[in-house]
mmCIF file of C-alpha atoms and ligand atoms in Angstrom:
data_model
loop_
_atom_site.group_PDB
_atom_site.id
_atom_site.type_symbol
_atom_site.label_atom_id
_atom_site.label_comp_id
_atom_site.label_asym_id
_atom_site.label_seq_id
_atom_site.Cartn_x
_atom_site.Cartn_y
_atom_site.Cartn_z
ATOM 1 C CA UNK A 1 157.402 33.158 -52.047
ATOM 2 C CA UNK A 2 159.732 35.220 -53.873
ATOM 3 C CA UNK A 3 162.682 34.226 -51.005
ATOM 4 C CA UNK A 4 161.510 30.451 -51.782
ATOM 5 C CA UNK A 5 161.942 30.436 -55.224
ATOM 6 C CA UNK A 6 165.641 31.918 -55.220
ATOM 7 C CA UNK A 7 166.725 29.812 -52.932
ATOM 8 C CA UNK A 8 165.914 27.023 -54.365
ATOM 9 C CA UNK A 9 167.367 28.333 -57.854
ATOM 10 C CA UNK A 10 170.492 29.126 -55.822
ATOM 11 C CA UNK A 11 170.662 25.790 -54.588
ATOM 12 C CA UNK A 12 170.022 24.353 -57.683
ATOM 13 C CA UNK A 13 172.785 26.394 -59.171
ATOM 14 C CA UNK A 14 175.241 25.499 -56.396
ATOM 15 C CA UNK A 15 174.102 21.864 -56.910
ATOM 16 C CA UNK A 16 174.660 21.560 -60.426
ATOM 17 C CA UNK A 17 177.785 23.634 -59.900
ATOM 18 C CA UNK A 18 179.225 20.814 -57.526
ATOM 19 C CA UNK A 19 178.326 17.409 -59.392
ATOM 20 C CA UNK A 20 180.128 18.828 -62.502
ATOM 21 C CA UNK A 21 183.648 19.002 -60.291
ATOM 22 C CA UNK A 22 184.984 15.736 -58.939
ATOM 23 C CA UNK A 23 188.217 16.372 -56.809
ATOM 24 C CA UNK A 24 191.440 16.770 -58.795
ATOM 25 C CA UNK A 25 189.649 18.661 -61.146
ATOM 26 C CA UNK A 26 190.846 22.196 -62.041
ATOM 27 C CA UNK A 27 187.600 23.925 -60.658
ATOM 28 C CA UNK A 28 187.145 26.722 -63.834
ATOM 29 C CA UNK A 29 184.416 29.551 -62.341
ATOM 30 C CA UNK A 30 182.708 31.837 -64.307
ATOM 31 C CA UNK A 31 180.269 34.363 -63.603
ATOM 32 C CA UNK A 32 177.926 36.404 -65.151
ATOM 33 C CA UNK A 33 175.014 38.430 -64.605
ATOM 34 C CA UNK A 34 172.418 37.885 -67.083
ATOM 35 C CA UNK A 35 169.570 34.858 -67.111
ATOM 36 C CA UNK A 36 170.380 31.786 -68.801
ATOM 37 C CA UNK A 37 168.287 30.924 -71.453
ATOM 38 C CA UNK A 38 167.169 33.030 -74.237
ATOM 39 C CA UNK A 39 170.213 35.094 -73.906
ATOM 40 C CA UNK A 40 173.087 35.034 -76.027
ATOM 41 C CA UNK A 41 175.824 35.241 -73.166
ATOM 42 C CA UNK A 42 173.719 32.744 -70.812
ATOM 43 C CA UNK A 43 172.860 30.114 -73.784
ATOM 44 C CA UNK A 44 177.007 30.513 -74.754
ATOM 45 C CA UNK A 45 178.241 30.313 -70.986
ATOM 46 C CA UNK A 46 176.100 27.226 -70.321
ATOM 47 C CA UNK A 47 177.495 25.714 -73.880
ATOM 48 C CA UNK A 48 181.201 26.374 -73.045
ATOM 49 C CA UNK A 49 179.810 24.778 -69.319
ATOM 50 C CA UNK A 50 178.426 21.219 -71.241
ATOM 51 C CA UNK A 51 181.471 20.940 -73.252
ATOM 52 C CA UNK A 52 184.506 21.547 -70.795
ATOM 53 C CA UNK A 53 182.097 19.270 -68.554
ATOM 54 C CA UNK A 54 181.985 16.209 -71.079
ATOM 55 C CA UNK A 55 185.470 16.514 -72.571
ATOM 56 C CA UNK A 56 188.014 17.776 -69.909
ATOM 57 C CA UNK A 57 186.151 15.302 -67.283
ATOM 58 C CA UNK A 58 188.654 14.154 -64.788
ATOM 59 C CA UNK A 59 190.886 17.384 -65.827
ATOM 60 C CA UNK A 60 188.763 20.489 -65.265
ATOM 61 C CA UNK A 61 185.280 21.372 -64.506
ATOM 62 C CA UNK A 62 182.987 24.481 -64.671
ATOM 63 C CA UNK A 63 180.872 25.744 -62.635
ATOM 64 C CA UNK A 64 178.856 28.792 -64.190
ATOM 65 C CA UNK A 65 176.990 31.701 -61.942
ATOM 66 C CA UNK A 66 174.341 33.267 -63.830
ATOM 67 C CA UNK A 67 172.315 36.282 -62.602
ATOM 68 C CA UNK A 68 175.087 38.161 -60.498
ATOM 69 C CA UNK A 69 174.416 35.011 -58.048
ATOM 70 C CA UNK A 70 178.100 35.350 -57.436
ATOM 71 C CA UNK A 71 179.507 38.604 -58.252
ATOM 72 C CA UNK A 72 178.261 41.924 -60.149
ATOM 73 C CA UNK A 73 179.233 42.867 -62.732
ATOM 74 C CA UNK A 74 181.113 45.733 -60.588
ATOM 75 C CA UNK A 75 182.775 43.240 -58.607
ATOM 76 C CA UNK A 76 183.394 40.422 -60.991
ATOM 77 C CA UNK A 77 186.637 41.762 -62.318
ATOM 78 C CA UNK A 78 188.345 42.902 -58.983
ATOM 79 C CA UNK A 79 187.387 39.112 -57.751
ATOM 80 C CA UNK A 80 189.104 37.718 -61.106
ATOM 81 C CA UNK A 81 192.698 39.739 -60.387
ATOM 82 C CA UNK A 82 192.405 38.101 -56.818
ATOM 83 C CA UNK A 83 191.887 34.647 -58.267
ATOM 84 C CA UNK A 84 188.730 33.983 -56.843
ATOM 85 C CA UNK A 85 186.860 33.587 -60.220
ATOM 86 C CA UNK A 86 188.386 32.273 -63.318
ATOM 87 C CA UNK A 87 186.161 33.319 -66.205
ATOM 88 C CA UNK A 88 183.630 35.815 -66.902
ATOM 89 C CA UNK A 89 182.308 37.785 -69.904
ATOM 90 C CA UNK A 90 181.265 41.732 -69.098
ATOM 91 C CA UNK A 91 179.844 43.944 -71.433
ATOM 92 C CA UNK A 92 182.844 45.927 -73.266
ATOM 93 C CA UNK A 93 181.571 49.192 -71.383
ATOM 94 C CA UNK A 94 182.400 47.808 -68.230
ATOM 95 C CA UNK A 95 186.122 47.714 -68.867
ATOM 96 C CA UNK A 96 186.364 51.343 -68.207
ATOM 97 C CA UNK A 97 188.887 51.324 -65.361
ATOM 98 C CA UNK A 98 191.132 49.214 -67.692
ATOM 99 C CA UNK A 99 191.530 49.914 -71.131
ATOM 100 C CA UNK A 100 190.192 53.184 -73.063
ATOM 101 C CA UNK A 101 190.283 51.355 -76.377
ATOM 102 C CA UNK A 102 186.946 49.774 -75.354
ATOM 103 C CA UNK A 103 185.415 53.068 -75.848
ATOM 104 C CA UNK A 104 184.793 52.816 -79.635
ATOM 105 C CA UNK A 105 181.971 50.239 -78.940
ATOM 106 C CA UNK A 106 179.981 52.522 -77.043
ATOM 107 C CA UNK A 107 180.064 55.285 -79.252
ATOM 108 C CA UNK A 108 176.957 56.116 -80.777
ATOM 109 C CA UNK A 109 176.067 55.179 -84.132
ATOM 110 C CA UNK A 110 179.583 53.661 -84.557
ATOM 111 C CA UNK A 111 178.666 50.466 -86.175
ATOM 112 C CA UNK A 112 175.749 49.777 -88.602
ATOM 113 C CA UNK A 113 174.905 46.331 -87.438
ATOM 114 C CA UNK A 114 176.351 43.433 -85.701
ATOM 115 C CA UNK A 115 178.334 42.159 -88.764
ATOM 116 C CA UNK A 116 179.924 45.249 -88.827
ATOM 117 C CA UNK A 117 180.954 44.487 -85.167
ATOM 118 C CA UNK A 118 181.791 40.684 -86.422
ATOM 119 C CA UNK A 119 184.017 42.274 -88.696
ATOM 120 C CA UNK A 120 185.685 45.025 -87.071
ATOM 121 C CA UNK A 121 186.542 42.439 -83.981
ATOM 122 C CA UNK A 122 188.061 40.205 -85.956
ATOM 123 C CA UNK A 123 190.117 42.918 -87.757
ATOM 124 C CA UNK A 124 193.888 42.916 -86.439
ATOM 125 C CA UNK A 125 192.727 45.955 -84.455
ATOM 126 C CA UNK A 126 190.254 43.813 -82.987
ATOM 127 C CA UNK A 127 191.987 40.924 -82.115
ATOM 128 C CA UNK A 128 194.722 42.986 -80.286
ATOM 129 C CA UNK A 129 192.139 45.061 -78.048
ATOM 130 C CA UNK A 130 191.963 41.558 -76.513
ATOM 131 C CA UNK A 131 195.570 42.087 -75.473
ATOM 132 C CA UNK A 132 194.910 45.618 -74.272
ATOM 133 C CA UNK A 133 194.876 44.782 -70.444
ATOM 134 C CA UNK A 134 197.848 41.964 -69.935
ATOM 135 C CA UNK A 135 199.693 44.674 -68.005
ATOM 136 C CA UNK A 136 196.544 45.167 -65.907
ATOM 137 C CA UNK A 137 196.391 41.261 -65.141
ATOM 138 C CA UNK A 138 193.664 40.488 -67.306
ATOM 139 C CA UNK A 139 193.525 38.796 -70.896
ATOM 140 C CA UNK A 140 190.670 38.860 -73.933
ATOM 141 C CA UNK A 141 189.681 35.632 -74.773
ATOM 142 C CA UNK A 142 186.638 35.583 -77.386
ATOM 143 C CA UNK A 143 184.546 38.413 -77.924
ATOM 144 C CA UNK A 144 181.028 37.494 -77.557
ATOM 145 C CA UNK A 145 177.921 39.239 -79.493
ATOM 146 C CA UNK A 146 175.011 40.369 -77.834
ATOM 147 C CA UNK A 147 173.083 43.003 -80.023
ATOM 148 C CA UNK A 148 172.057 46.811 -80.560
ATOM 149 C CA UNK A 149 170.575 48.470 -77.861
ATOM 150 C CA UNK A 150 167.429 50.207 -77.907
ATOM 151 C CA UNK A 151 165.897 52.890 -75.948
ATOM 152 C CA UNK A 152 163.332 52.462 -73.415
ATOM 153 C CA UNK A 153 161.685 54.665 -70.813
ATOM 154 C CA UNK A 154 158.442 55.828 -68.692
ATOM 155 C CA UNK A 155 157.312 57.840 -71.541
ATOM 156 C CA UNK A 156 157.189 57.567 -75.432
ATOM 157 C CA UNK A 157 160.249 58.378 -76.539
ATOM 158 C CA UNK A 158 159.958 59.564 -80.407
ATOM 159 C CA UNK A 159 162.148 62.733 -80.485
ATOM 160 C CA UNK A 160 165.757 62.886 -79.122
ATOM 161 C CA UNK A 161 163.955 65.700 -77.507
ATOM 162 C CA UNK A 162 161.711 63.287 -75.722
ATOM 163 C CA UNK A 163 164.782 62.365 -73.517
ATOM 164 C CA UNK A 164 165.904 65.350 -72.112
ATOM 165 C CA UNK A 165 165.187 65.773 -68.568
ATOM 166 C CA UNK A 166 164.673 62.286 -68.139
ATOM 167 C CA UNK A 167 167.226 60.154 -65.670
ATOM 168 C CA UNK A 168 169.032 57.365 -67.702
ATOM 169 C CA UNK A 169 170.535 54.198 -66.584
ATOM 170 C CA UNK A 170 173.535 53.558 -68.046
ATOM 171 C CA UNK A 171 176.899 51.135 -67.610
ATOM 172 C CA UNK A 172 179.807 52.404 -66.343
ATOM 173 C CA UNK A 173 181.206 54.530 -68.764
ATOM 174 C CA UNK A 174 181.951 57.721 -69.688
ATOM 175 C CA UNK A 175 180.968 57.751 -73.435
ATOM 176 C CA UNK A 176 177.027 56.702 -72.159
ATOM 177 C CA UNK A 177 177.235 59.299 -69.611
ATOM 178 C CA UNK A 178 178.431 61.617 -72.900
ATOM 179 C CA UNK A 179 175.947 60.140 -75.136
ATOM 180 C CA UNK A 180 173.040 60.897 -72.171
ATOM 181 C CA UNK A 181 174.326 64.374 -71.486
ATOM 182 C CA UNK A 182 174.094 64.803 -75.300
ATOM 183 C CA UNK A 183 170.195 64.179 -75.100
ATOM 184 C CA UNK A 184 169.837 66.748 -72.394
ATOM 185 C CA UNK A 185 169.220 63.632 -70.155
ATOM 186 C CA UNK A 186 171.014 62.779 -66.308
ATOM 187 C CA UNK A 187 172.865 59.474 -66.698
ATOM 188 C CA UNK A 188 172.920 57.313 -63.504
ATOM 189 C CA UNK A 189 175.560 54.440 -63.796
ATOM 190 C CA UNK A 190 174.395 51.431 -61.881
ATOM 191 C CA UNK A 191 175.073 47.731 -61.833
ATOM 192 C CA UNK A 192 172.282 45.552 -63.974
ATOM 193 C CA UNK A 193 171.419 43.496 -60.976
ATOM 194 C CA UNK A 194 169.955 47.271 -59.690
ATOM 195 C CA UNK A 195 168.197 48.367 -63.020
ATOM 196 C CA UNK A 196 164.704 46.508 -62.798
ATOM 197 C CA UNK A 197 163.878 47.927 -59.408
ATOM 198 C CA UNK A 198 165.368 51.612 -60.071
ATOM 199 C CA UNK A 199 163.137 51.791 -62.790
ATOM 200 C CA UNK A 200 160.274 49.718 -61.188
ATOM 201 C CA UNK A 201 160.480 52.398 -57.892
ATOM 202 C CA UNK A 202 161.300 55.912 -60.229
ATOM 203 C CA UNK A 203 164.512 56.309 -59.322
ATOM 204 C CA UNK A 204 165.362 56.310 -62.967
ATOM 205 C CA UNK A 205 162.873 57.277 -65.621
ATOM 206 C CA UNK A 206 164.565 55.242 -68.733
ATOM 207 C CA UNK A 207 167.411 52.572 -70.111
ATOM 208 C CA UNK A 208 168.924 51.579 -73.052
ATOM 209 C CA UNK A 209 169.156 47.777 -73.630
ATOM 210 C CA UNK A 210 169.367 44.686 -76.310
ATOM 211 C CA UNK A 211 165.852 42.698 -76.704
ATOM 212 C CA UNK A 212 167.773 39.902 -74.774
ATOM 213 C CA UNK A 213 168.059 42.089 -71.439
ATOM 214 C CA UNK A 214 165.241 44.264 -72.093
ATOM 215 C CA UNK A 215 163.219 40.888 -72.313
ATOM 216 C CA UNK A 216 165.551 39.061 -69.774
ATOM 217 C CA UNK A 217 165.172 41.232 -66.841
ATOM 218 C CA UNK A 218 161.725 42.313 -67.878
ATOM 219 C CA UNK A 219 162.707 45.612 -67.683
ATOM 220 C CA UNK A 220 159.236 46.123 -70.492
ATOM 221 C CA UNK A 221 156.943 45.085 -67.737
ATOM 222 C CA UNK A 222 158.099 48.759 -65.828
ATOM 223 C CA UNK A 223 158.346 51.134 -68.970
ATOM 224 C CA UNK A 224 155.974 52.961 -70.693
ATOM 225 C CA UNK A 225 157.545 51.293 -73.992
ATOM 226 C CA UNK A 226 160.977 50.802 -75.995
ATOM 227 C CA UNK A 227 161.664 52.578 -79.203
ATOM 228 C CA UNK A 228 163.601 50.571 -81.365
ATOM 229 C CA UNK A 229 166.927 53.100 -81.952
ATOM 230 C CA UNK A 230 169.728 50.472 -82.585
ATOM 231 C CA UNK A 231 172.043 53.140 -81.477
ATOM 232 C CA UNK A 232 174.549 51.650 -80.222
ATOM 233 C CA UNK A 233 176.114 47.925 -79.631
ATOM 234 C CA UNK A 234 176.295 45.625 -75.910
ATOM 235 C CA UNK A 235 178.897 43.131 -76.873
ATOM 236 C CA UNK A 236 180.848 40.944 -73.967
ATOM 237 C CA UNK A 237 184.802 39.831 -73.685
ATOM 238 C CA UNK A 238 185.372 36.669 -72.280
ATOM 239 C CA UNK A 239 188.279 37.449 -69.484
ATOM 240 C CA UNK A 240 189.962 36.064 -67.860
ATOM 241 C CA UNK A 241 193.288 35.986 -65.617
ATOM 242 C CA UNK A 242 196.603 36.261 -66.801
ATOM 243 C CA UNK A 243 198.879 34.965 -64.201
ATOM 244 C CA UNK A 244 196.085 32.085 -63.890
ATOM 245 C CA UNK A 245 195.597 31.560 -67.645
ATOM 246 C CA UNK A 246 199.686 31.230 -68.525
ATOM 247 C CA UNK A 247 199.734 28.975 -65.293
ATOM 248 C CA UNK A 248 197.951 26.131 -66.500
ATOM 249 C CA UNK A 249 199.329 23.104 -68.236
ATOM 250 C CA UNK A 250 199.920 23.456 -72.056
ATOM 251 C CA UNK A 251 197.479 20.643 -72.655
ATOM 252 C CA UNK A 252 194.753 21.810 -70.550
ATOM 253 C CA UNK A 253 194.701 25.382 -71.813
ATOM 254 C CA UNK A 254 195.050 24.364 -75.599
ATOM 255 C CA UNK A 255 192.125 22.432 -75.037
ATOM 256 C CA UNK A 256 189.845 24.795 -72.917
ATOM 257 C CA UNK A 257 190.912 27.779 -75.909
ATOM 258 C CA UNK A 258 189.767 25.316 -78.925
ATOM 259 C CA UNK A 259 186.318 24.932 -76.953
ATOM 260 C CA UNK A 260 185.615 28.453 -76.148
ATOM 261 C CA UNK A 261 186.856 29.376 -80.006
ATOM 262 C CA UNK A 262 183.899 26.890 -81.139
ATOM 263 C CA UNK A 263 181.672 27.619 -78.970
ATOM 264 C CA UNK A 264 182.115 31.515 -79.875
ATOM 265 C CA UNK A 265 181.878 30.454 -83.567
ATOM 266 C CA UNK A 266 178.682 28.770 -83.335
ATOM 267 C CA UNK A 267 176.704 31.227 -80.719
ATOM 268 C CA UNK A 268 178.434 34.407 -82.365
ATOM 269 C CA UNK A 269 176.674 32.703 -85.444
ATOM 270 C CA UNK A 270 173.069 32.546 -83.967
ATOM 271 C CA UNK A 271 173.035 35.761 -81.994
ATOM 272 C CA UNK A 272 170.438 37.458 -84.673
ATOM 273 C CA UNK A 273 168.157 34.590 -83.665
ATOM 274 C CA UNK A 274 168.364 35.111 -80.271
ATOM 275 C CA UNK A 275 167.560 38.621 -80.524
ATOM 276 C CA UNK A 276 164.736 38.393 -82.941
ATOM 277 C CA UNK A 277 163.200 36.094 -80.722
ATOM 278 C CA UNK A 278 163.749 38.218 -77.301
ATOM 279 C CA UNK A 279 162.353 41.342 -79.241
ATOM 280 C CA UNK A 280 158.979 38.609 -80.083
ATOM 281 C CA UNK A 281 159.078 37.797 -76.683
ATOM 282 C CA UNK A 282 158.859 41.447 -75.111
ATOM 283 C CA UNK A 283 155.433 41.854 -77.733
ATOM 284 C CA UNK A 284 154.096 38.488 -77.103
ATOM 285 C CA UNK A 285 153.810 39.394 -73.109
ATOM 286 C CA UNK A 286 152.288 42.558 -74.100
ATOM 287 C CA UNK A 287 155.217 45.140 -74.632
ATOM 288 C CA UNK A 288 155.071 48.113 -76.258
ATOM 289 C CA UNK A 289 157.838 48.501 -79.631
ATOM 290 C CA UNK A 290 157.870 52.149 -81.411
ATOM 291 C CA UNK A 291 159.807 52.068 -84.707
ATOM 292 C CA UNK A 292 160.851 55.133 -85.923
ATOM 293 C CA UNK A 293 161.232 56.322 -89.250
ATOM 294 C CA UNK A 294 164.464 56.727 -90.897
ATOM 295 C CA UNK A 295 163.897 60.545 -90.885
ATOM 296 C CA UNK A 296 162.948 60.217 -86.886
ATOM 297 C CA UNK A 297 166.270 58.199 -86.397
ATOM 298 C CA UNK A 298 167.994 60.560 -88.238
ATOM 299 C CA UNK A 299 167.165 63.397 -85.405
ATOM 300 C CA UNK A 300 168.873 61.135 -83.288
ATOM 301 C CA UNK A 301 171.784 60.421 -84.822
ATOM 302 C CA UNK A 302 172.114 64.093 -85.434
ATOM 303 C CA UNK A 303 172.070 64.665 -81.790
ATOM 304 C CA UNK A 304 174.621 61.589 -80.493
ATOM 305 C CA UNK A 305 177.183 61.532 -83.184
ATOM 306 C CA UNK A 306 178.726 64.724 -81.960
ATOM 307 C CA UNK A 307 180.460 62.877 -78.731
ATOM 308 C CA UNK A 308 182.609 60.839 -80.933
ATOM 309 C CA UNK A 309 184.994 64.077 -81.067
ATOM 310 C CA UNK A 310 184.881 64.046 -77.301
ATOM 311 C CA UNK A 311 186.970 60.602 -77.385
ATOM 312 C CA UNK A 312 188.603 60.310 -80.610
ATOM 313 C CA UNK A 313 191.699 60.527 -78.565
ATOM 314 C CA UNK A 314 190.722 57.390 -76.450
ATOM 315 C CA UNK A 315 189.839 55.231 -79.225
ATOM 316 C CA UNK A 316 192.235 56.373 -82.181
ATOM 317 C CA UNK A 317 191.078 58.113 -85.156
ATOM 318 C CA UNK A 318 192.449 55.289 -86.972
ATOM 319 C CA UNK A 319 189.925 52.736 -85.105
ATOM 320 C CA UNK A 320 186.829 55.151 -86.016
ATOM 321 C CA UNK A 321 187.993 55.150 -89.985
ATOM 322 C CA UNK A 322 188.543 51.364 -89.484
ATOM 323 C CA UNK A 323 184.975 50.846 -88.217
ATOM 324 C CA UNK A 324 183.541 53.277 -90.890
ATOM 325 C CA UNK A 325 185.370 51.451 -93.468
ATOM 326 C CA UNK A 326 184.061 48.513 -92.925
ATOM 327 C CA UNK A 327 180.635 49.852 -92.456
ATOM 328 C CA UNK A 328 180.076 50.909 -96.161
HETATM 329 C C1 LMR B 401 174.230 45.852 -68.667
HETATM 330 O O1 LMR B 401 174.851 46.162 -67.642
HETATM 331 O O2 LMR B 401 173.216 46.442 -69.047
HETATM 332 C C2 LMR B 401 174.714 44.700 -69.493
HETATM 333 O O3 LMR B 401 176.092 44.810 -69.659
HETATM 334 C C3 LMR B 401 174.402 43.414 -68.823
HETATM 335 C C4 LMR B 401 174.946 42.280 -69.623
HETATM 336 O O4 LMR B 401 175.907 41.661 -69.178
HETATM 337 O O5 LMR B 401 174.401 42.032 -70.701
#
């Protein structure tokens, strides 16, 4: 049943993929790995989808790839330098072979909220990080929010204590593996389209997610609960291209930028809402929240913030006082 259903999704996907592109049309592909609805990247992706659709018709048309049905996210990036995908929009920690700059959004604790993110993105620090990997072919777009990740595992996990010993999914990146070593735990970097099983089967004991994947990927439905830590931030870049993106026509590319700058606008706007409502949705089908107490999160801050020293060199002490700024 289960082989039934995704094929027909696939199909469906491919379908809808190939009525939006007449020929002469620049074909525009972008991938991603997350569901589609109730997500802030998968509501924004099928957005920027409608639009280009509706007012480049005849000029270009997009066909978007939800659910790692065309790459991973460990893939998606190699495929883009080769030109066989024109858009896509991975989590800043998955940049790591790229650009070390990226590593100030995974450091613990860095930023308060996500309008401290907002902020410190759209700073001129910000808005040149999207610049940060032209020499490596590829080019920052929009940033795209997501939200704070939260901790959840096979156990309850109150204590920073709680998480030692325990094996951690994380994305690629060596400030999570940091961050995990920090809690005495074993990090084990792996692509999302893996986590729901490795955690389903034991071969990790605990993740660290927003409400939006946590609920998403039901990754709930095979954990003993999720604490709600807000440690850290899962925001996206939209990417894409260089050579590709300074290739098209002036008019075409003026046009496809104002769209994806609106549409950023508008779901960048609403991505509280979206995770408020994936958090509801994780208790509604019966999963378990912990809150902790500000002195409880405290112990875990206490315990984290010390691998900021570990990169200060990768991300600029600058960057950190920027971010801390602009979190008071
Ligand atoms: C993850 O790998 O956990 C996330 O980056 C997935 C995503 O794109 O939100």
């Amino acid at each position: 049943l289960t082989m039934a259903v995704s094929a027909i999704a696939l199909t469906a996907t491919v379908n809808t993929a190939s009525a939006a592109c007449d020929e002469g049309e620049l074909v525009i592909k972008f991938s991603h790995v997350t569901n589609s609805d109730k997500h802030p990247k998968g509501i924004a992706a099928s957005l920027l989808s409608d639009r280009v659709n509706e007012e480049m018709n005849g000029k270009a048309c997009m066909e978007v790839y939800p659910n790692s049905t065309l790459y991973n996210d460990d893939q998606v990036l190699e495929a883009m330098l080769q030109g066989d995908v024109q858009l896509a929009a991975p989590s800043l920690s998955k940049f790591e072979a790229f650009t070390k700059q990226f590593r100030i959004f995974d450091l613990p604790f860095m930023f308060k909220d996500m309008a401290a993110v907002d902020a410190f993105q759209n700073s001129e620090t910000g808005q040149a990080m999207k610049e940060s990997m032209a020499r490596r072919g590829l080019l920052g777009l929009e940033f795209w929010h997501n939200g704070m990740k939260q901790f959840s595992a096979n156990k309850p996990l109150i204590e920073p204590g709680d998480a030692a010993g325990l094996k951690f999914r994380v994305q690629p990146s060596d400030v999570l593996v940091a961050q995990m070593q920090a809690l005495g735990a074993s990090p084990q970097p792996m692509a999302f389209s893996e986590v729901y099983g490795a955690l389903q089967q034991g071969v990790v004991d605990g993740q660290e997610n927003t409400w939006s994947n946590i609920y998403g990927k039901k990754f709930f439905e095979v954990q003993d609960g999720t604490t709600e830590t807000n440690h850290g931030v899962l925001d996206y870049l939209v990417v894409t291209n260089v050579d590709w993106w300074e290739g098209l026509d002036a008019d075409i590319r003026d046009q496809l930028s104002t769209i994806l700058r609106e549409v950023t606008e508008t779901r960048n706007a609403a991505v509280g809402e979206v995770d408020a409502e994936a958090r509801q949705a994780v208790l509604d089908a019966g999963g378990v929240i912990r809150e902790l107490t500000p002195e409880q999160r405290q112990a875990w801050v206490d315990v984290m913030k010390p691998v900021w020293s570990q990169f200060e060199a990768d991300v600029g002490a600058e960057n950190i006082a920027i971010a801390q700024e602009i979190n008071e």
